[in-house]
Coordinates of C-alpha atoms in Angstrom, one line a residue:
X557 CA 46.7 -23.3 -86.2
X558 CA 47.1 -20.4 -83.7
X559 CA 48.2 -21.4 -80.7
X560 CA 48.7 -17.7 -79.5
X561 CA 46.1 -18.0 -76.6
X562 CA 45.8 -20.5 -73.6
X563 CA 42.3 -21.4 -74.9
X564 CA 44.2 -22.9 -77.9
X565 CA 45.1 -25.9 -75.9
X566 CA 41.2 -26.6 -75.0
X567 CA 39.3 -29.4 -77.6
X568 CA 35.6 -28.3 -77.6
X569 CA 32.3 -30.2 -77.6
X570 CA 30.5 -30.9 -81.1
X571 CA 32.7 -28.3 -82.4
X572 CA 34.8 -28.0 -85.4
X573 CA 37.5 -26.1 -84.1
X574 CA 38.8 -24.9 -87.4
X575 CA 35.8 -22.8 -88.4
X576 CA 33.9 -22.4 -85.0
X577 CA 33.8 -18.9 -83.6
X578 CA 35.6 -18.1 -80.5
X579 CA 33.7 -19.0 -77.4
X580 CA 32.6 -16.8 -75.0
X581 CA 34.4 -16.2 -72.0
X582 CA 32.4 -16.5 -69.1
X583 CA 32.9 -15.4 -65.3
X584 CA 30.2 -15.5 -63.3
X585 CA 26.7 -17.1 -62.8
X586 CA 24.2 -15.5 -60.5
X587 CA 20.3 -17.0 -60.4
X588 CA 19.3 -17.5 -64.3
X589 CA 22.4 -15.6 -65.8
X590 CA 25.4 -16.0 -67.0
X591 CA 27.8 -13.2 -66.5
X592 CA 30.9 -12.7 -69.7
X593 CA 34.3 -11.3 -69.6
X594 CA 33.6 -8.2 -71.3
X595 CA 30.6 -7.0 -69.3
X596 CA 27.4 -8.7 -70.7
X597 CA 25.1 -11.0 -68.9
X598 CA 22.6 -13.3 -70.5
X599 CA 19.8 -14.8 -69.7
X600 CA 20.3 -18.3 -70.1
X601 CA 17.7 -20.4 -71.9
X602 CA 19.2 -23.6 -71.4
X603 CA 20.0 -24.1 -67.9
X604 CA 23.7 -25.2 -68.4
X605 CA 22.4 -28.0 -70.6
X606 CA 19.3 -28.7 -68.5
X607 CA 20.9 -29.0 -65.3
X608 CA 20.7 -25.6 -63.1
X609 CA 17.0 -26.2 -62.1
X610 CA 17.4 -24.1 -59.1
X611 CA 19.1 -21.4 -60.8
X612 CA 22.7 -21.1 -60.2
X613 CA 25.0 -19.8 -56.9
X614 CA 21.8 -21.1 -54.9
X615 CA 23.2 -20.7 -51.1
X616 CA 21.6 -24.0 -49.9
X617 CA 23.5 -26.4 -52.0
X618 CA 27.1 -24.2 -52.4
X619 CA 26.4 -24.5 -48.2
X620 CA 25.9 -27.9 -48.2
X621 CA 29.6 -28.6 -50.6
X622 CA 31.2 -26.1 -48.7
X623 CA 30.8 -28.1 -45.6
X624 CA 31.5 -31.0 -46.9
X625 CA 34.4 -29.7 -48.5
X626 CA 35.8 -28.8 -45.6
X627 CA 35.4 -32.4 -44.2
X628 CA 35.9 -35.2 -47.1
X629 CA 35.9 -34.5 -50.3
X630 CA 36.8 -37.7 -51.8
X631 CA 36.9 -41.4 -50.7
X632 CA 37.0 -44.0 -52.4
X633 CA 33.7 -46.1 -52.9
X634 CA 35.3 -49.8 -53.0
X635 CA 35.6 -51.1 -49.4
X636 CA 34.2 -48.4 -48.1
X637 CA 31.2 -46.1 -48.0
X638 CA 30.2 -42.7 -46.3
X639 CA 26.8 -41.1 -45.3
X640 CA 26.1 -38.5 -48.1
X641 CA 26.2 -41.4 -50.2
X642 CA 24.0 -43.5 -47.9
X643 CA 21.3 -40.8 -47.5
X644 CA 21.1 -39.7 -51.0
X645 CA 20.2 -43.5 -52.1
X646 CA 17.8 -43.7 -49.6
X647 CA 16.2 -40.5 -50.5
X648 CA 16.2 -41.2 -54.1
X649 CA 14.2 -45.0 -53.5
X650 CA 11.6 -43.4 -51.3
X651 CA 10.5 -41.0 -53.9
X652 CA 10.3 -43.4 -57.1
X653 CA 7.8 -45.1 -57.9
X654 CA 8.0 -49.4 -56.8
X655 CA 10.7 -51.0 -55.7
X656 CA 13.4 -49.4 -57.4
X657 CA 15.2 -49.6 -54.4
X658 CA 18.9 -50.2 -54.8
X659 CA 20.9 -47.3 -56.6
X660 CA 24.5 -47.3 -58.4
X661 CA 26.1 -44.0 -58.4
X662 CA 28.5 -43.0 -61.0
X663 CA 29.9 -39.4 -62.6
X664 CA 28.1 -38.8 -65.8
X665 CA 24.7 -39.2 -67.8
X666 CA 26.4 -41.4 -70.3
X667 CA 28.2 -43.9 -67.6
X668 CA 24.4 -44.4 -66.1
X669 CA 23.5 -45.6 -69.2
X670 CA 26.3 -47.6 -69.3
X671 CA 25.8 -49.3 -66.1
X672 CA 22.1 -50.0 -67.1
X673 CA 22.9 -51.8 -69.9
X674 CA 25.7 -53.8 -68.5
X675 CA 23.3 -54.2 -65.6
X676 CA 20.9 -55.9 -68.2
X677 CA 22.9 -57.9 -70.2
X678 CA 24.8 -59.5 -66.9
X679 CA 21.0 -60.0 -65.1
X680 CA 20.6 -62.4 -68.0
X681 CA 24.0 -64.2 -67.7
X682 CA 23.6 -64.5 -63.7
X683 CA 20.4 -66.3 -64.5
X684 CA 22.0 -68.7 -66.7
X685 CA 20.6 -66.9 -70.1
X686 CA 22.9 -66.4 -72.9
X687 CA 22.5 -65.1 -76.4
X688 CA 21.0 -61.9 -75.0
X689 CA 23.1 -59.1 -76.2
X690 CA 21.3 -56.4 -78.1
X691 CA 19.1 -53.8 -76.7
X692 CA 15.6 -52.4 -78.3
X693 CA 15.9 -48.9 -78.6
X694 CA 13.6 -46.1 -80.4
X695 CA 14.2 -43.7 -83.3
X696 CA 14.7 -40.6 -83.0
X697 CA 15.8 -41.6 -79.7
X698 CA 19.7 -40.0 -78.0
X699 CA 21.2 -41.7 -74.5
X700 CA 25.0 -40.5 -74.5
X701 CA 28.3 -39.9 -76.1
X702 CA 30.0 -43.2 -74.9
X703 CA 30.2 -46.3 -77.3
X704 CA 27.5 -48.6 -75.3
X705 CA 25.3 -45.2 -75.1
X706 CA 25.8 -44.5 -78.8
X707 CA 24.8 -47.7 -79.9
X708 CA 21.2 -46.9 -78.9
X709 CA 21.0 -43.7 -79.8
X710 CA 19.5 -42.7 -83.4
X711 CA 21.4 -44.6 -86.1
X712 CA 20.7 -42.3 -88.9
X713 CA 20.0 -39.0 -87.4
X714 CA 21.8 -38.6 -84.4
X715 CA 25.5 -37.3 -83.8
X716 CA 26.8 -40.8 -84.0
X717 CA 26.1 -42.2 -87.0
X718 CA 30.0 -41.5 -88.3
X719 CA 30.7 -44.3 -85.7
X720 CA 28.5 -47.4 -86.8
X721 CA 31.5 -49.4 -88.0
X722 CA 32.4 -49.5 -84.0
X723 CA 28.8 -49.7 -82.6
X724 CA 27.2 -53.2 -81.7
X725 CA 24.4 -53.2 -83.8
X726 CA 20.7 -53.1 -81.7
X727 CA 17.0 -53.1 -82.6
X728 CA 15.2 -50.0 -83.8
X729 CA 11.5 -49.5 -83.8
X730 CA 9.4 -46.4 -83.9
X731 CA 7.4 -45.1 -80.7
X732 CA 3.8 -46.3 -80.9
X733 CA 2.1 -43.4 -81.6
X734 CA -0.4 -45.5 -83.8
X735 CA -2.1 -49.2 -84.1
X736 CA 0.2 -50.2 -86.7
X737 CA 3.3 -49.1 -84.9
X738 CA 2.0 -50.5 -81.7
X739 CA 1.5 -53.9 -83.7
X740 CA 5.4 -53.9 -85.1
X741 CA 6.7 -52.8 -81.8
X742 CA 5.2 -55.9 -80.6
X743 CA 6.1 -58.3 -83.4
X744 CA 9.8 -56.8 -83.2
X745 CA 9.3 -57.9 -79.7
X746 CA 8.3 -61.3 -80.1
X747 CA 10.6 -62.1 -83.1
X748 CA 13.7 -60.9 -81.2
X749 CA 12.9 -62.1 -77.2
X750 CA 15.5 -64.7 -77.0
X751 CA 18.3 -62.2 -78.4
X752 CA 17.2 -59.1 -76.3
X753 CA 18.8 -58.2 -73.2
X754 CA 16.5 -54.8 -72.1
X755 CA 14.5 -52.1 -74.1
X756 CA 15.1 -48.7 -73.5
X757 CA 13.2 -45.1 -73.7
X758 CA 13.4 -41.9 -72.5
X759 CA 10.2 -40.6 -71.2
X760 CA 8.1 -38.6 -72.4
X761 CA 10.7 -36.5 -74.5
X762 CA 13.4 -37.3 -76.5
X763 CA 15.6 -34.6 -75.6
X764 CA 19.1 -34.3 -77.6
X765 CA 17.5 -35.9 -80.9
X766 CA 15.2 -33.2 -81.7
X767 CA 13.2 -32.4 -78.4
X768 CA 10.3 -34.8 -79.2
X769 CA 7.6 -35.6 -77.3
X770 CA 5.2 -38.5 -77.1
X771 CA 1.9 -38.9 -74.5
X772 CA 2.0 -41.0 -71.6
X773 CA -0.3 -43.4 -73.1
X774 CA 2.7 -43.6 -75.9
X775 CA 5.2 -44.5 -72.3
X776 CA 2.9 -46.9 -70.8
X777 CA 2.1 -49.3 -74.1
X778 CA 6.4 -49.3 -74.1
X779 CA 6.2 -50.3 -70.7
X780 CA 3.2 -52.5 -71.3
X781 CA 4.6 -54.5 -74.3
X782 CA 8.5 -54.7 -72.6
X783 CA 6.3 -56.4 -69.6
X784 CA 4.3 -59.0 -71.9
X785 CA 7.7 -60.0 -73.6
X786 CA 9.4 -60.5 -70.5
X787 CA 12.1 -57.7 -71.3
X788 CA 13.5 -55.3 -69.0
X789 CA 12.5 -51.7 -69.5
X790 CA 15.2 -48.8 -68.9
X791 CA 13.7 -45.7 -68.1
X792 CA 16.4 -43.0 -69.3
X793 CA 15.5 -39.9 -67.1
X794 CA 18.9 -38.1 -67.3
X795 CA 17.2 -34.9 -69.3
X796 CA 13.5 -35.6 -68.2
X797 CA 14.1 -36.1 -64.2
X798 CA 13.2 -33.2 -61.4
X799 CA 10.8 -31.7 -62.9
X800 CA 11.3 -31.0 -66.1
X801 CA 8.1 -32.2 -67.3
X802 CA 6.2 -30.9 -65.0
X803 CA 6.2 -34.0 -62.3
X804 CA 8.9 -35.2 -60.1
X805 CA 10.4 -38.0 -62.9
X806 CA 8.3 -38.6 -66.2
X807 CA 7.7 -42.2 -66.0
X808 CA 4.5 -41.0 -63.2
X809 CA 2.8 -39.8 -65.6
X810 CA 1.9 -42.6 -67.7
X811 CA 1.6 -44.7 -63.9
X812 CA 4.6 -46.9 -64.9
X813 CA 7.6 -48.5 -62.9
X814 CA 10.8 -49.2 -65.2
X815 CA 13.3 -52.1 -64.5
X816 CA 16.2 -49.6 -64.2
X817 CA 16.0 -45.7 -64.2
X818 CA 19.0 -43.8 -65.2
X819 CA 19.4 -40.4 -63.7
X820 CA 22.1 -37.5 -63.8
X821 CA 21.5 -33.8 -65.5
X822 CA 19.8 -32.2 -62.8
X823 CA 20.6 -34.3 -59.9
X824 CA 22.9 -32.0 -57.8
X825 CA 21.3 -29.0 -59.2
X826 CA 23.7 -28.1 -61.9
X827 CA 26.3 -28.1 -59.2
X828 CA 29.0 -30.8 -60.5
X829 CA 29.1 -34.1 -62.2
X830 CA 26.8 -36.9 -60.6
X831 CA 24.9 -40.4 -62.1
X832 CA 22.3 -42.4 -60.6
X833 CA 21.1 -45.9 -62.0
X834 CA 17.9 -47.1 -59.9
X835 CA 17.2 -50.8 -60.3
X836 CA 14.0 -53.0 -59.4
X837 CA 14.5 -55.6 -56.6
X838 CA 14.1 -58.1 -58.8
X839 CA 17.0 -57.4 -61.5
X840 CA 19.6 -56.6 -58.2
X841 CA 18.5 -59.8 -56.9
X842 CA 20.1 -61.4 -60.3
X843 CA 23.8 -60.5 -58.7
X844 CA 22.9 -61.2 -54.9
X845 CA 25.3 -64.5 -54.8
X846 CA 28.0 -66.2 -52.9
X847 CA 29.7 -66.0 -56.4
X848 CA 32.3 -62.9 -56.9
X849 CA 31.8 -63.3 -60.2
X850 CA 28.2 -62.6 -60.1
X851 CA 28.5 -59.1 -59.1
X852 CA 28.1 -55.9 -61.1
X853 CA 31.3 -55.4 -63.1
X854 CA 31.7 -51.8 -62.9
X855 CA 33.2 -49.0 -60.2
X856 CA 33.6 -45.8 -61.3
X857 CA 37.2 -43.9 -59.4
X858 CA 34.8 -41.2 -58.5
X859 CA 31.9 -43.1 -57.8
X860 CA 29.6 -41.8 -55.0
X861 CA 31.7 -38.6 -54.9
X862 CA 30.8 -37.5 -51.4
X863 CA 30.7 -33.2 -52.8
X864 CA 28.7 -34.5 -55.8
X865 CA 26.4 -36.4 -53.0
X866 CA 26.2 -33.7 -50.7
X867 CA 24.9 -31.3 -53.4
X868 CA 22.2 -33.7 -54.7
X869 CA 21.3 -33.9 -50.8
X870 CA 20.8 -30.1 -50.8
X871 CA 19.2 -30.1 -54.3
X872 CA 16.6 -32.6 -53.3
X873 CA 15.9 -30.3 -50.0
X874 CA 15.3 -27.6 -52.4
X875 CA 12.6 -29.9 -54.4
X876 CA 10.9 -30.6 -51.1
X877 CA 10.8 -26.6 -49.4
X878 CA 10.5 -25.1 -52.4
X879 CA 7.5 -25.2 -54.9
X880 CA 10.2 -25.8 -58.0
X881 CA 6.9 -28.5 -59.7
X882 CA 4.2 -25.2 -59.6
X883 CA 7.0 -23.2 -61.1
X884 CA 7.8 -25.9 -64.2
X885 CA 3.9 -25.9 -64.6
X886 CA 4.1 -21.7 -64.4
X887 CA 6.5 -21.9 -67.0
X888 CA 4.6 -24.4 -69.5
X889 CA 1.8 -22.0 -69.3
X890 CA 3.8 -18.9 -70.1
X891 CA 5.8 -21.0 -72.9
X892 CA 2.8 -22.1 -74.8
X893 CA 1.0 -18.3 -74.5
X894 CA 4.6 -17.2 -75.8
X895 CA 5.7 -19.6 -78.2
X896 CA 2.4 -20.9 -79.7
X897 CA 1.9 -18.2 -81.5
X898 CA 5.0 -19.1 -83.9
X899 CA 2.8 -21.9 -85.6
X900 CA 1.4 -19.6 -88.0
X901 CA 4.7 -18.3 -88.8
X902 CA 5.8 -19.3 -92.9
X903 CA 8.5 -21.7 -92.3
X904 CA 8.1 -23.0 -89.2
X905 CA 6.7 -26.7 -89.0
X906 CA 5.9 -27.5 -85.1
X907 CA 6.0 -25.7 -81.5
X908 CA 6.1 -28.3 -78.7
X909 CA 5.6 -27.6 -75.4
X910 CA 5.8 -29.8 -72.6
X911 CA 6.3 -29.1 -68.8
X912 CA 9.6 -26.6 -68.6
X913 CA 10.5 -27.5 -72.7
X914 CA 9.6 -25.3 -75.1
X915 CA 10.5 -26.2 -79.0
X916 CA 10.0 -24.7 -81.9
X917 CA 10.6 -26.4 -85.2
X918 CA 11.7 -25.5 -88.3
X919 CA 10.4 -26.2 -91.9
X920 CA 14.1 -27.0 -93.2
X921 CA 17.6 -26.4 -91.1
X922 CA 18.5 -23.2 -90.8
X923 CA 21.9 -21.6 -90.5
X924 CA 22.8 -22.3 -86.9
X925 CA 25.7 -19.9 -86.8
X926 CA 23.2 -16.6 -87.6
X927 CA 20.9 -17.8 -85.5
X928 CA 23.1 -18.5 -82.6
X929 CA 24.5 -14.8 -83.4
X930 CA 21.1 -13.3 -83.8
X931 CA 19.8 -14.8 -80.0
X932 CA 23.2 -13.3 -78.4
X933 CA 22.6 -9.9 -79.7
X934 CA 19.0 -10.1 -78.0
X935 CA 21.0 -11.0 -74.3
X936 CA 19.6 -14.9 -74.2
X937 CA 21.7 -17.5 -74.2
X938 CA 20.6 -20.3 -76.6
X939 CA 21.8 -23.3 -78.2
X940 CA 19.9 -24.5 -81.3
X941 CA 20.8 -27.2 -83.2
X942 CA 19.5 -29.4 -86.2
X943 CA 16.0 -27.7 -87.1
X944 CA 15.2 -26.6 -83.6
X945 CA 15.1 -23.7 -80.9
X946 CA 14.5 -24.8 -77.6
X947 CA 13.9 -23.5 -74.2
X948 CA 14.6 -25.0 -71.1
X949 CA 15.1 -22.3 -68.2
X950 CA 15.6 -23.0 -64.9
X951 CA 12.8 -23.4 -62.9
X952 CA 13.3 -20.9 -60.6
X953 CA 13.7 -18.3 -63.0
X954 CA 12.2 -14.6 -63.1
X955 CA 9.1 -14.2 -65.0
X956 CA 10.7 -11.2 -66.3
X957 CA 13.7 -13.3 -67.6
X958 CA 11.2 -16.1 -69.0
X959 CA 9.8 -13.3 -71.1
X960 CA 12.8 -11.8 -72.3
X961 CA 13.7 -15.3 -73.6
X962 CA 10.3 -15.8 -75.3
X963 CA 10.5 -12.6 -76.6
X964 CA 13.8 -13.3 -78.0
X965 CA 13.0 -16.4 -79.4
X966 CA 9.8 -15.6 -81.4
X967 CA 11.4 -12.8 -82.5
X968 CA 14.4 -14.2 -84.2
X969 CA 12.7 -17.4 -85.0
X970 CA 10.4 -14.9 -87.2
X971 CA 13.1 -13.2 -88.6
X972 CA 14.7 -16.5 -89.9
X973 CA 12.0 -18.6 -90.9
X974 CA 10.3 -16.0 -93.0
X975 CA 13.7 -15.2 -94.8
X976 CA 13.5 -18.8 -95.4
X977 CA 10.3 -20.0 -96.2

């Protein structure tokens, strides 16, 4: 090993650090780009993993930290509590859907699940309920890196499946895209009520196993079925929340309102590391007790972070002053002109679009690492992975920009999946 350079010291994501090319070094971010050490900037097609919705640097929100900065940046959240915090819970129950009034901050997309889950399973045990301990989940299906998260994630295809000696084991089914799905979902349902604790879904799209996307009608017989069985639904919107798909949160589109509604990605705008998990009046009122023991076992050290808070604050501003859902709507247009196209191309096997996501499926895997090489020397910044090249720009970015990435896309996506096919 060459531990000549500082960067030596670093332990990278999903990366095998033996083989792996160097990363790039970058320096600055300005609006939809990311500036490198050695000169270059490129247009980034991913938003920071899906969180820079506003573009990044935006003045409102480094304002908002700044200031806050300046006058707490940390407290902590046990015993007391601080009005960044307060505001931002009250703005995030007034604009979803129901009653899912009462909201548990934490640091990451992966603790939120966390919390949901353990929110589930101890609703049941406050009510007197034991026995249920596993959680329905869907294939295809990805909610986080942490063990709770990973056990409802994918079994076979997802990043985890190294790990299912260590995972408790849950329910699969497939999405209900047809009758006789829609039938088995419902007998998995009734054959495993008195063991279940919660189902969950993401909404819409499932993002990090493969950028699949169902209809609303798909979301609402979920939500429909989870209702009739007397199981909780958890709504995760940590990739599909703000906008993404075109509306505020993905779950109002198919007219539901989930049990609990995880949160995090895009929440403070890309700015720093921030959770939300929403519950339903009636699931918090399973821990409102005289009982200690009753209440939700979990406090994050960083929980409620009042910077993290105050840039959520200034992110949501943003969502109400600024037209950010026309622009995801703007963007789904110019994706499907852009990217549709790329169906009749030998070897590729699907283009999705949906809201601000744009996928496009290959016929077999290709080679990642050429790909990945091929997109960089076109300026874009774009992370493949599996079968599929996605898109998911800020919102707020340039048409110009948008088209450079399209262009970029189509035209390596060409290259590859003809030499292929």
């Amino acid at each position: 090993m060459n531990s000549d350079t500082p960067a030596h010291h670093l332990w990278r994501p999903y990366t095998q650090m033996r083989v792996a090319a160097p990363p790039l070094e970058a320096v600055a971010t300005h609006g939809s780009r990311i500036v490198l050490a050695d000169g270059r900037e490129l247009v980034d097609g991913i938003a920071s993993w899906w969180t820079a919705v506003h573009g990044y640097n935006h003045p409102h929100i480094a304002g908002a930290v700044a200031d806050q900065l300046a006058r707490m940046p940390h407290v902590m959240f046990g015993g007391l509590t601080h009005a960044p915090a307060e505001r931002l819970a009250a703005r995030l129950a007034a604009l979803l859907p129901g009653d899912l009034d009462h909201v548990f901050l934490s640091d990451s997309g992966s603790v939120a699940v966390e919390v949901a889950l353990k929110m589930a399973a101890q609703m049941w045990l406050n009510r007197g309920v034991s026995g249920r301990t596993k959680v329905l989940s869907f294939r295809g299906g990805y909610h986080g890196d942490t063990m709770g998260a990973m056990s409802v994630c994918d079994p076979e295809e997802g990043m985890h499946r190294r790990f299912g000696a260590y995972l408790p084991t849950q329910l699969f089914c497939d999405l209900p895209r047809t009758r006789v799905q829609t039938e088995a979902l419902d007998a998995a349902m009734a054959a495993h009520r008195e063991t279940l604790a919660a189902v969950i879904i993401e909404p819409l799209v499932q993002g990090a196993g493969g950028m699949r996307t169902h209809p609303p009608e798909v979301l609402a017989t979920v939500a429909r079925l989870a209702r009739a069985h007397g199981l909780p639904l958890i709504a995760d919107e940590i990739f599909t929340g703000f906008g993404r798909t075109g509306t505020l949160f993905a779950c109002g589109q198919a007219g539901i309102v989930p049990d609990i509604l995880c949160l995090s990605k895009a929440l403070t705008g890309g700015t720093m590391a921030l959770a939300a998990t929403i519950a339903r009046t009636e699931v918090f009122e399973a821990f409102w007790s005289d009982d200690p023991a009753a209440a939700l076992m979990h406090g994050p050290t960083f929980m409620a972070n009042p910077l993290a808070c105050a840039a959520a604050n200034a992110s949501l501003d943003l969502f109400e002053t600024e037209p950010r859902l026309d622009q995801a709507r703007a963007i789904a247009a110019r994706l499907r002109d852009g990217l549709s196209p790329l169906r009749q191309v030998p070897g590729v096997a699907e283009v999705r679009v949906l809201g601000a996501i744009g996928a496009v499926q290959f016929a077999r895997t290709p080679d990642l690492a050429v790909l990945k090489a091929r997109l960089l020397d076109r300026g874009v910044w774009v992370r493949p992975f599996g079968d599929i090249v996605y898109l998911t720009p800020a919102l707020t970015i340039p048409g110009a920009d948008l088209d450079r990435l399209i262009d970029a896309v189509a035209a390596v996506v060409t290259e590859q999946a003809s030499a292929m096919a």
